[in-house]
Amino acid sequence: MGTVLGAMRNVRWHELQHAYGSASQVPGVLSRIAWGDAPSSDEALNDLERWIGTPPVFDSTAATVPFLWELAATDTVRDRAGVLDLLSTILAAGNPEHPAWTRAAHEAVAEGRGTAIRLAAGDMATSPPQTVRTAAARLLAAIDGHTCPVCPAPPPAEA
């Protein structure tokens, strides 16, 4: 798998669940997003959204989020804006039956805030396209304004 997504092998995907069962297929789908041609990558991103982000989140969601941040920051990924939009979807989703899953997923999205800042500013090795900068700015605003019943209140902004 190379450097990008290399840490996926450290996750026990077969022990996690998504909307349709075992999350053991998630690494393959993430790989298709990373290296697939346009139709394959688009299909994989759509599959992933249905599996881990809409409407409820699952225990596999929080495990997947760091890899989505990695894909969003990788120049060769075809639909980086779509990946950022999926992160926004995850931040807005929840699972009332499993609040710990919701909180873990939301915290995983918030932990990528620095990447969103760099993408929104175009402050990367190569400046991302405008669609990526716009999606990153939307996600950054969602992170900064995020409130939900299971997440702790954000610390006050520094002046």
Coordinates of C-alpha atoms in Angstrom, one line a residue:
M1 CA 0.0 0.0 0.0
G2 CA 3.0 2.3 0.2
T3 CA 3.2 5.3 2.6
V4 CA -0.4 6.5 1.9
L5 CA -2.8 4.4 3.9
G6 CA 0.1 2.2 5.2
A7 CA -1.3 2.2 8.7
M8 CA -4.5 0.6 7.7
R9 CA -3.0 -2.8 8.4
N10 CA -2.8 -1.9 12.1
V11 CA -6.6 -1.6 12.4
R12 CA -8.6 -4.8 13.2
W13 CA -11.3 -4.0 10.6
H14 CA -12.9 -7.4 10.8
E15 CA -13.9 -6.6 14.4
L16 CA -15.6 -3.4 13.4
Q17 CA -19.1 -2.9 11.9
H18 CA -20.5 -0.5 9.3
A19 CA -24.2 -0.1 8.2
Y20 CA -24.2 -3.4 6.3
G21 CA -22.0 -5.6 8.4
S22 CA -18.3 -6.2 8.8
A23 CA -16.0 -3.4 8.1
S24 CA -13.4 -5.8 6.7
Q25 CA -14.0 -4.3 3.2
V26 CA -13.2 -0.7 4.3
P27 CA -9.4 -0.9 3.5
G28 CA -10.1 -2.0 -0.1
V29 CA -12.6 0.9 -0.5
L30 CA -10.1 3.4 0.9
S31 CA -7.5 2.0 -1.5
R32 CA -9.9 2.5 -4.5
I33 CA -10.5 6.1 -3.4
A34 CA -6.7 6.6 -3.2
W35 CA -5.7 4.9 -6.5
G36 CA -8.7 4.0 -8.5
D37 CA -9.7 5.5 -11.8
A38 CA -12.5 8.2 -11.7
P39 CA -15.5 5.8 -11.8
S40 CA -14.0 3.4 -9.3
S41 CA -12.9 6.1 -7.0
D42 CA -16.4 7.8 -7.1
E43 CA -18.2 4.5 -6.5
A44 CA -15.9 3.7 -3.5
L45 CA -16.5 7.2 -2.0
N46 CA -20.3 6.7 -2.4
D47 CA -20.0 3.2 -0.8
L48 CA -18.0 4.5 2.1
E49 CA -20.5 7.3 2.8
R50 CA -23.4 4.8 2.9
W51 CA -21.4 2.4 5.1
I52 CA -19.9 4.7 7.8
G53 CA -21.5 8.1 7.7
T54 CA -25.2 8.3 6.7
P55 CA -27.4 8.4 8.7
P56 CA -25.8 6.9 11.7
V57 CA -22.1 6.5 12.5
F58 CA -20.6 3.1 13.5
D59 CA -17.6 1.9 15.4
S60 CA -15.7 1.7 12.1
T61 CA -16.4 5.4 11.4
A62 CA -13.8 6.7 13.9
A63 CA -11.3 4.2 12.7
T64 CA -11.8 5.3 9.1
V65 CA -11.6 9.1 9.7
P66 CA -7.8 9.4 10.0
F67 CA -7.4 7.7 6.7
L68 CA -9.9 10.1 5.1
W69 CA -7.8 13.0 6.4
E70 CA -4.8 11.4 4.9
L71 CA -6.6 11.0 1.5
A72 CA -7.8 14.6 1.7
A73 CA -4.2 15.8 2.0
T74 CA -2.9 13.6 -0.8
D75 CA -2.5 15.4 -4.1
T76 CA -3.1 12.3 -6.3
V77 CA -6.5 11.5 -4.8
R78 CA -9.1 12.3 -7.5
D79 CA -11.9 13.6 -5.4
R80 CA -10.3 15.3 -2.4
A81 CA -13.3 17.7 -2.1
G82 CA -15.6 14.6 -1.9
V83 CA -13.5 13.2 0.9
L84 CA -13.7 16.4 2.8
D85 CA -17.5 16.5 2.2
L86 CA -17.7 12.9 3.7
L87 CA -15.8 14.2 6.7
S88 CA -18.5 17.0 7.0
T89 CA -21.2 14.4 6.8
I90 CA -19.6 12.3 9.5
L91 CA -19.4 15.4 11.8
A92 CA -23.1 16.1 11.3
A93 CA -24.1 12.4 11.8
G94 CA -24.6 10.5 15.0
N95 CA -25.9 7.3 16.4
P96 CA -28.4 7.8 19.3
E97 CA -28.0 4.1 20.3
H98 CA -24.2 4.4 20.5
P99 CA -23.2 7.9 21.7
A100 CA -19.6 6.8 22.3
W101 CA -19.4 6.0 18.6
T102 CA -20.7 9.4 17.7
R103 CA -18.3 11.2 20.0
A104 CA -15.3 9.1 18.8
A105 CA -16.2 9.9 15.2
H106 CA -16.7 13.6 15.8
E107 CA -13.5 13.8 17.8
A108 CA -11.6 12.1 15.0
V109 CA -12.9 14.6 12.5
A110 CA -12.0 17.5 14.8
E111 CA -8.5 16.1 15.2
G112 CA -7.9 16.9 11.5
R113 CA -8.6 20.6 12.0
G114 CA -5.0 21.5 11.2
T115 CA -5.2 19.7 7.8
A116 CA -8.4 21.6 7.0
I117 CA -6.7 24.9 7.8
R118 CA -3.7 24.0 5.5
L119 CA -6.1 22.8 2.7
A120 CA -8.3 25.9 3.0
A121 CA -5.3 28.2 2.9
G122 CA -3.7 26.4 0.0
D123 CA -0.7 25.9 2.3
M124 CA 0.5 22.5 1.1
A125 CA 3.4 21.3 -1.0
T126 CA 1.3 22.0 -4.1
S127 CA -1.7 24.4 -3.8
P128 CA -4.9 22.4 -3.8
P129 CA -7.6 23.2 -6.4
Q130 CA -10.3 25.7 -5.5
T131 CA -12.9 22.9 -5.0
V132 CA -10.6 21.4 -2.3
R133 CA -10.0 24.8 -0.6
T134 CA -13.7 25.5 -0.6
A135 CA -14.7 22.1 0.8
A136 CA -11.9 22.5 3.5
A137 CA -13.2 25.9 4.5
R138 CA -16.7 24.5 4.8
L139 CA -15.5 21.6 6.9
L140 CA -13.3 24.0 9.1
A141 CA -16.4 26.1 9.8
A142 CA -18.4 23.0 10.7
I143 CA -15.6 21.8 13.1
D144 CA -15.4 25.2 14.7
G145 CA -19.2 25.5 15.1
H146 CA -19.8 21.9 16.0
T147 CA -22.2 21.2 18.9
C148 CA -24.0 18.1 19.7
P149 CA -25.4 16.4 22.8
V150 CA -22.6 13.9 23.1
C151 CA -19.6 16.1 22.4
P152 CA -17.9 18.3 24.9
A153 CA -18.2 22.0 24.4
P154 CA -15.2 23.4 22.6
P155 CA -12.8 25.5 24.6
P156 CA -13.2 29.3 24.2
A157 CA -11.4 30.8 21.3
E158 CA -8.2 32.7 22.1
A159 CA -8.3 36.4 21.4

